[in-house]
Amino acid sequence: MGESVKKPLEYYRNNLDSTMTLLETMEEFDCKKFIFSSSATVYGPSNPHPYKEDMPAIQSSSPYGWSKVMIERILTDYVTAHPDFCAILLRYFNPIGAHESGLLGDDPNGIPNNLMPYICRVAAGQLEKLTIFGGDYPTPDGTCQRDYLHVADLAVGHLKALEYAENHNGVEAINLGTGNGISVLELVTAFERANNIKLPYVIGPRRDGDLPAFWADAEKAKKILGWEASHSVRDMCRSAWLFAKGSTPESSFS
């Protein structure tokens, strides 16, 4: 989200144009099921946590989040015009981790914008230290709290959404999260304990667009999809590091 504050046009162009092009192509080929990767950021700064799907989702704190709000509106309007269409709005919280094989994970180009790849680069010695954005938030340890979700659980959520969409029309918003808030410092500690690694870090200034805390109410996903997260924070940290070790030259490790 922080990057989108600095590059708003790139985010709007990429997310909005691609969605409308995809919908036009789907209409051409009579495809009527759309599983959308939305975001918890659509709930914005005013809703209390835990976030529930019936809360207003018409605001955000970053261009990234606003693009998700706009796409949800586009899909809702499209379904109004095409009642036999199904759009499932999966509101992701904070996916992290990697496939348990260690062969598939998150390896961004350049300096990572997301927390877990950055942690892994620091653990590998590729980056000197982790900078935590803000240590004075109104949370127990002063750092932001998020609902971290294992990517494997997220993938299963997509499969469950596809099954649900087979026999449903209309628009359905569904949170995919664990229902638990974990702070940045708690995640750092969990990574250290899971992998027996000490991470150097400093507390830096707040980052534009970040909210102090949010996590999901995940009951709707459990009720209508039969889905709930099954991986622990330790699982997330161990799988992320397993992938990072396999995708990083051995010379980077001490």
Short mmCIF file of C-alpha atoms in Angstrom, two decimals:
data_model
loop_
_atom_site.label_atom_id
_atom_site.label_comp_id
_atom_site.label_asym_id
_atom_site.label_seq_id
_atom_site.Cartn_x
_atom_site.Cartn_y
_atom_site.Cartn_z
CA MET A 1 0.00 0.00 0.00
CA GLY A 2 2.84 2.37 0.77
CA GLU A 3 4.13 2.14 -2.78
CA SER A 4 0.70 2.99 -4.20
CA VAL A 5 0.73 6.30 -2.33
CA LYS A 6 3.86 7.21 -4.30
CA LYS A 7 2.69 5.71 -7.62
CA PRO A 8 -1.11 6.16 -7.72
CA LEU A 9 -1.51 6.34 -11.51
CA GLU A 10 0.37 3.08 -12.02
CA TYR A 11 -1.89 1.29 -9.55
CA TYR A 12 -5.12 2.71 -10.97
CA ARG A 13 -4.06 2.01 -14.56
CA ASN A 14 -3.00 -1.55 -13.85
CA ASN A 15 -5.91 -2.60 -11.64
CA LEU A 16 -8.83 -0.81 -13.29
CA ASP A 17 -7.86 -1.29 -16.94
CA SER A 18 -7.10 -4.98 -16.50
CA THR A 19 -10.42 -5.63 -14.76
CA MET A 20 -12.50 -3.94 -17.46
CA THR A 21 -10.56 -5.68 -20.24
CA LEU A 22 -11.09 -9.02 -18.55
CA LEU A 23 -14.83 -8.42 -18.14
CA GLU A 24 -15.15 -7.47 -21.80
CA THR A 25 -13.30 -10.63 -22.82
CA MET A 26 -15.41 -12.76 -20.50
CA GLU A 27 -18.56 -11.32 -22.04
CA GLU A 28 -17.26 -12.12 -25.52
CA PHE A 29 -16.73 -15.77 -24.59
CA ASP A 30 -19.80 -16.11 -22.32
CA CYS A 31 -17.86 -16.66 -19.08
CA LYS A 32 -20.03 -15.92 -16.06
CA LYS A 33 -17.95 -16.68 -12.96
CA PHE A 34 -15.52 -14.10 -11.56
CA ILE A 35 -13.40 -14.64 -8.42
CA PHE A 36 -11.94 -11.26 -7.54
CA SER A 37 -8.83 -10.72 -5.45
CA SER A 38 -10.10 -7.85 -3.34
CA SER A 39 -8.56 -6.59 -0.11
CA ALA A 40 -9.30 -5.79 3.51
CA THR A 41 -8.23 -2.23 2.66
CA VAL A 42 -11.73 -1.59 1.24
CA TYR A 43 -13.00 -1.24 4.82
CA GLY A 44 -10.96 1.94 5.25
CA PRO A 45 -10.03 3.85 8.40
CA SER A 46 -13.50 4.32 9.91
CA ASN A 47 -14.78 0.77 10.42
CA PRO A 48 -13.94 -0.93 13.74
CA HIS A 49 -12.16 -4.28 13.80
CA PRO A 50 -12.81 -7.07 13.35
CA TYR A 51 -14.00 -6.24 9.85
CA LYS A 52 -17.31 -7.79 8.80
CA GLU A 53 -18.61 -8.08 5.26
CA ASP A 54 -21.76 -6.06 6.02
CA MET A 55 -19.70 -3.00 7.01
CA PRO A 56 -19.47 -0.13 4.49
CA ALA A 57 -16.66 -0.92 2.05
CA ILE A 58 -16.57 2.37 0.20
CA GLN A 59 -13.39 3.97 1.46
CA SER A 60 -9.70 3.30 1.82
CA SER A 61 -6.46 4.83 3.06
CA SER A 62 -4.39 4.29 -0.11
CA PRO A 63 -4.69 4.29 -3.92
CA TYR A 64 -4.22 0.51 -3.83
CA GLY A 65 -7.24 0.16 -1.57
CA TRP A 66 -9.28 2.68 -3.57
CA SER A 67 -8.63 0.66 -6.73
CA LYS A 68 -10.14 -2.37 -4.96
CA VAL A 69 -13.16 -0.31 -3.86
CA MET A 70 -13.66 0.84 -7.45
CA ILE A 71 -13.36 -2.67 -8.88
CA GLU A 72 -15.89 -3.99 -6.39
CA ARG A 73 -18.22 -1.21 -7.63
CA ILE A 74 -17.55 -2.14 -11.27
CA LEU A 75 -18.35 -5.79 -10.59
CA THR A 76 -21.48 -4.91 -8.64
CA ASP A 77 -22.74 -2.71 -11.49
CA TYR A 78 -21.86 -5.40 -14.03
CA VAL A 79 -23.89 -8.00 -12.12
CA THR A 80 -26.83 -5.58 -11.99
CA ALA A 81 -26.72 -5.47 -15.78
CA HIS A 82 -26.10 -9.24 -16.07
CA PRO A 83 -28.13 -11.03 -13.34
CA ASP A 84 -26.86 -14.46 -14.45
CA PHE A 85 -23.27 -13.44 -13.62
CA CYS A 86 -21.51 -14.39 -10.35
CA ALA A 87 -18.82 -12.23 -8.77
CA ILE A 88 -17.17 -13.40 -5.55
CA LEU A 89 -15.25 -10.60 -3.84
CA LEU A 90 -12.56 -12.30 -1.76
CA ARG A 91 -11.30 -9.70 0.69
CA TYR A 92 -7.78 -10.88 1.50
CA PHE A 93 -6.15 -9.84 4.71
CA ASN A 94 -2.33 -10.29 4.77
CA PRO A 95 -1.13 -13.40 2.89
CA ILE A 96 2.39 -14.56 3.79
CA GLY A 97 4.34 -17.81 3.74
CA ALA A 98 5.15 -20.18 0.91
CA HIS A 99 4.36 -23.66 -0.38
CA GLU A 100 5.48 -26.32 2.08
CA SER A 101 7.78 -27.84 -0.57
CA GLY A 102 9.92 -24.72 -0.53
CA LEU A 103 9.64 -24.50 -4.33
CA LEU A 104 7.00 -21.78 -4.67
CA GLY A 105 6.91 -18.47 -2.82
CA ASP A 106 7.26 -14.71 -2.94
CA ASP A 107 10.54 -13.41 -4.43
CA PRO A 108 9.95 -9.79 -5.53
CA ASN A 109 12.34 -7.82 -7.72
CA GLY A 110 14.32 -5.11 -5.98
CA ILE A 111 13.62 -4.04 -2.41
CA PRO A 112 10.46 -5.82 -1.18
CA ASN A 113 7.41 -3.73 -0.32
CA ASN A 114 5.80 -6.45 1.79
CA LEU A 115 6.94 -7.46 5.25
CA MET A 116 7.71 -11.17 4.99
CA PRO A 117 9.94 -11.03 1.87
CA TYR A 118 11.80 -8.15 3.53
CA ILE A 119 12.27 -10.20 6.70
CA CYS A 120 13.63 -13.08 4.64
CA ARG A 121 16.10 -10.82 2.81
CA VAL A 122 17.37 -9.54 6.17
CA ALA A 123 17.62 -13.10 7.51
CA ALA A 124 19.62 -14.07 4.41
CA GLY A 125 22.03 -11.19 4.91
CA GLN A 126 20.98 -9.50 1.67
CA LEU A 127 19.65 -6.49 3.56
CA GLU A 128 21.31 -5.00 6.61
CA LYS A 129 18.25 -4.62 8.82
CA LEU A 130 14.49 -4.51 8.90
CA THR A 131 12.86 -1.11 9.24
CA ILE A 132 9.53 -1.27 11.05
CA PHE A 133 7.30 1.58 9.99
CA GLY A 134 6.03 3.18 13.17
CA GLY A 135 6.42 2.24 16.82
CA ASP A 136 3.92 4.64 18.33
CA TYR A 137 0.58 3.26 17.14
CA PRO A 138 -2.21 2.71 19.69
CA THR A 139 -1.49 -1.03 19.87
CA PRO A 140 -0.02 -3.12 22.72
CA ASP A 141 3.58 -2.86 21.45
CA GLY A 142 3.21 0.26 19.30
CA THR A 143 3.54 -1.52 15.95
CA CYS A 144 0.78 -2.18 13.42
CA GLN A 145 -1.41 -5.24 13.89
CA ARG A 146 -2.52 -7.29 10.90
CA ASP A 147 -4.32 -10.55 10.16
CA TYR A 148 -1.57 -12.70 8.61
CA LEU A 149 -2.87 -15.60 6.50
CA HIS A 150 -0.89 -18.51 5.05
CA VAL A 151 -0.91 -18.49 1.23
CA ALA A 152 -1.86 -22.18 1.21
CA ASP A 153 -5.03 -21.35 3.16
CA LEU A 154 -5.70 -18.51 0.72
CA ALA A 155 -5.40 -20.93 -2.21
CA VAL A 156 -7.93 -23.30 -0.63
CA GLY A 157 -10.24 -20.31 -0.15
CA HIS A 158 -10.18 -19.75 -3.90
CA LEU A 159 -11.09 -23.36 -4.62
CA LYS A 160 -13.98 -23.15 -2.15
CA ALA A 161 -15.15 -19.90 -3.80
CA LEU A 162 -15.12 -21.55 -7.23
CA GLU A 163 -17.23 -24.41 -5.91
CA TYR A 164 -19.68 -21.95 -4.37
CA ALA A 165 -19.89 -19.89 -7.58
CA GLU A 166 -20.98 -22.90 -9.62
CA ASN A 167 -24.51 -22.71 -8.23
CA HIS A 168 -24.86 -19.02 -7.39
CA ASN A 169 -25.40 -15.75 -9.19
CA GLY A 170 -24.97 -12.19 -7.99
CA VAL A 171 -22.27 -10.53 -5.85
CA GLU A 172 -20.90 -11.99 -2.62
CA ALA A 173 -18.19 -10.39 -0.48
CA ILE A 174 -16.22 -12.81 1.72
CA ASN A 175 -13.32 -12.17 4.10
CA LEU A 176 -10.34 -14.52 3.98
CA GLY A 177 -8.42 -14.14 7.23
CA THR A 178 -7.66 -15.93 10.47
CA GLY A 179 -9.60 -13.59 12.73
CA ASN A 180 -6.48 -12.80 14.79
CA GLY A 181 -4.42 -9.62 14.94
CA ILE A 182 -0.62 -10.06 15.06
CA SER A 183 1.72 -7.08 15.44
CA VAL A 184 4.81 -6.54 13.32
CA LEU A 185 7.05 -7.12 16.35
CA GLU A 186 5.15 -10.31 17.20
CA LEU A 187 5.69 -11.55 13.64
CA VAL A 188 9.41 -10.75 13.86
CA THR A 189 9.64 -12.71 17.13
CA ALA A 190 7.70 -15.63 15.64
CA PHE A 191 10.08 -15.74 12.66
CA GLU A 192 13.12 -15.72 14.94
CA ARG A 193 11.76 -18.54 17.08
CA ALA A 194 10.52 -20.66 14.14
CA ASN A 195 13.84 -20.48 12.30
CA ASN A 196 16.37 -19.90 15.11
CA ILE A 197 17.53 -16.65 13.52
CA LYS A 198 18.08 -13.24 15.07
CA LEU A 199 16.76 -10.33 13.00
CA PRO A 200 18.30 -6.86 13.34
CA TYR A 201 15.63 -4.18 13.14
CA VAL A 202 15.02 -0.50 13.78
CA ILE A 203 11.83 1.46 14.36
CA GLY A 204 11.34 4.05 11.64
CA PRO A 205 8.67 6.67 10.95
CA ARG A 206 5.12 5.74 10.07
CA ARG A 207 4.35 4.92 6.44
CA ASP A 208 1.64 6.79 4.55
CA GLY A 209 -1.56 4.76 4.15
CA ASP A 210 -1.00 2.35 7.06
CA LEU A 211 -3.76 1.84 9.63
CA PRO A 212 -2.93 0.96 13.25
CA ALA A 213 -4.78 -2.35 13.40
CA PHE A 214 -7.29 -4.56 11.64
CA TRP A 215 -8.24 -8.20 11.36
CA ALA A 216 -11.07 -10.26 9.94
CA ASP A 217 -14.33 -11.61 11.16
CA ALA A 218 -13.99 -14.90 9.26
CA GLU A 219 -17.34 -16.47 10.17
CA LYS A 220 -18.98 -15.90 6.79
CA ALA A 221 -16.29 -17.86 4.94
CA LYS A 222 -16.75 -20.72 7.38
CA LYS A 223 -20.53 -20.63 7.04
CA ILE A 224 -21.00 -20.40 3.29
CA LEU A 225 -17.73 -21.80 1.93
CA GLY A 226 -16.87 -24.30 4.63
CA TRP A 227 -13.45 -22.63 4.82
CA GLU A 228 -11.25 -21.59 7.71
CA ALA A 229 -7.52 -20.99 8.11
CA SER A 230 -5.58 -24.02 9.33
CA HIS A 231 -1.94 -22.84 9.37
CA SER A 232 -0.27 -21.15 12.34
CA VAL A 233 1.97 -18.10 12.32
CA ARG A 234 4.87 -20.49 12.92
CA ASP A 235 3.89 -22.39 9.74
CA MET A 236 3.89 -19.13 7.81
CA CYS A 237 7.34 -18.15 9.07
CA ARG A 238 8.94 -21.56 8.55
CA SER A 239 7.58 -22.00 5.00
CA ALA A 240 8.61 -18.47 3.96
CA TRP A 241 12.18 -19.08 5.14
CA LEU A 242 12.33 -22.52 3.53
CA PHE A 243 11.49 -20.94 0.17
CA ALA A 244 13.85 -18.00 0.72
CA LYS A 245 16.76 -20.36 1.42
CA GLY A 246 16.10 -22.23 -1.80
CA SER A 247 15.83 -19.09 -3.94
CA THR A 248 18.89 -17.30 -2.48
CA PRO A 249 22.54 -18.07 -3.37
CA GLU A 250 24.28 -20.00 -0.60
CA SER A 251 26.96 -17.31 -0.46
CA SER A 252 24.38 -14.95 1.03
CA PHE A 253 24.15 -16.98 4.21
CA SER A 254 26.43 -16.80 7.20
#
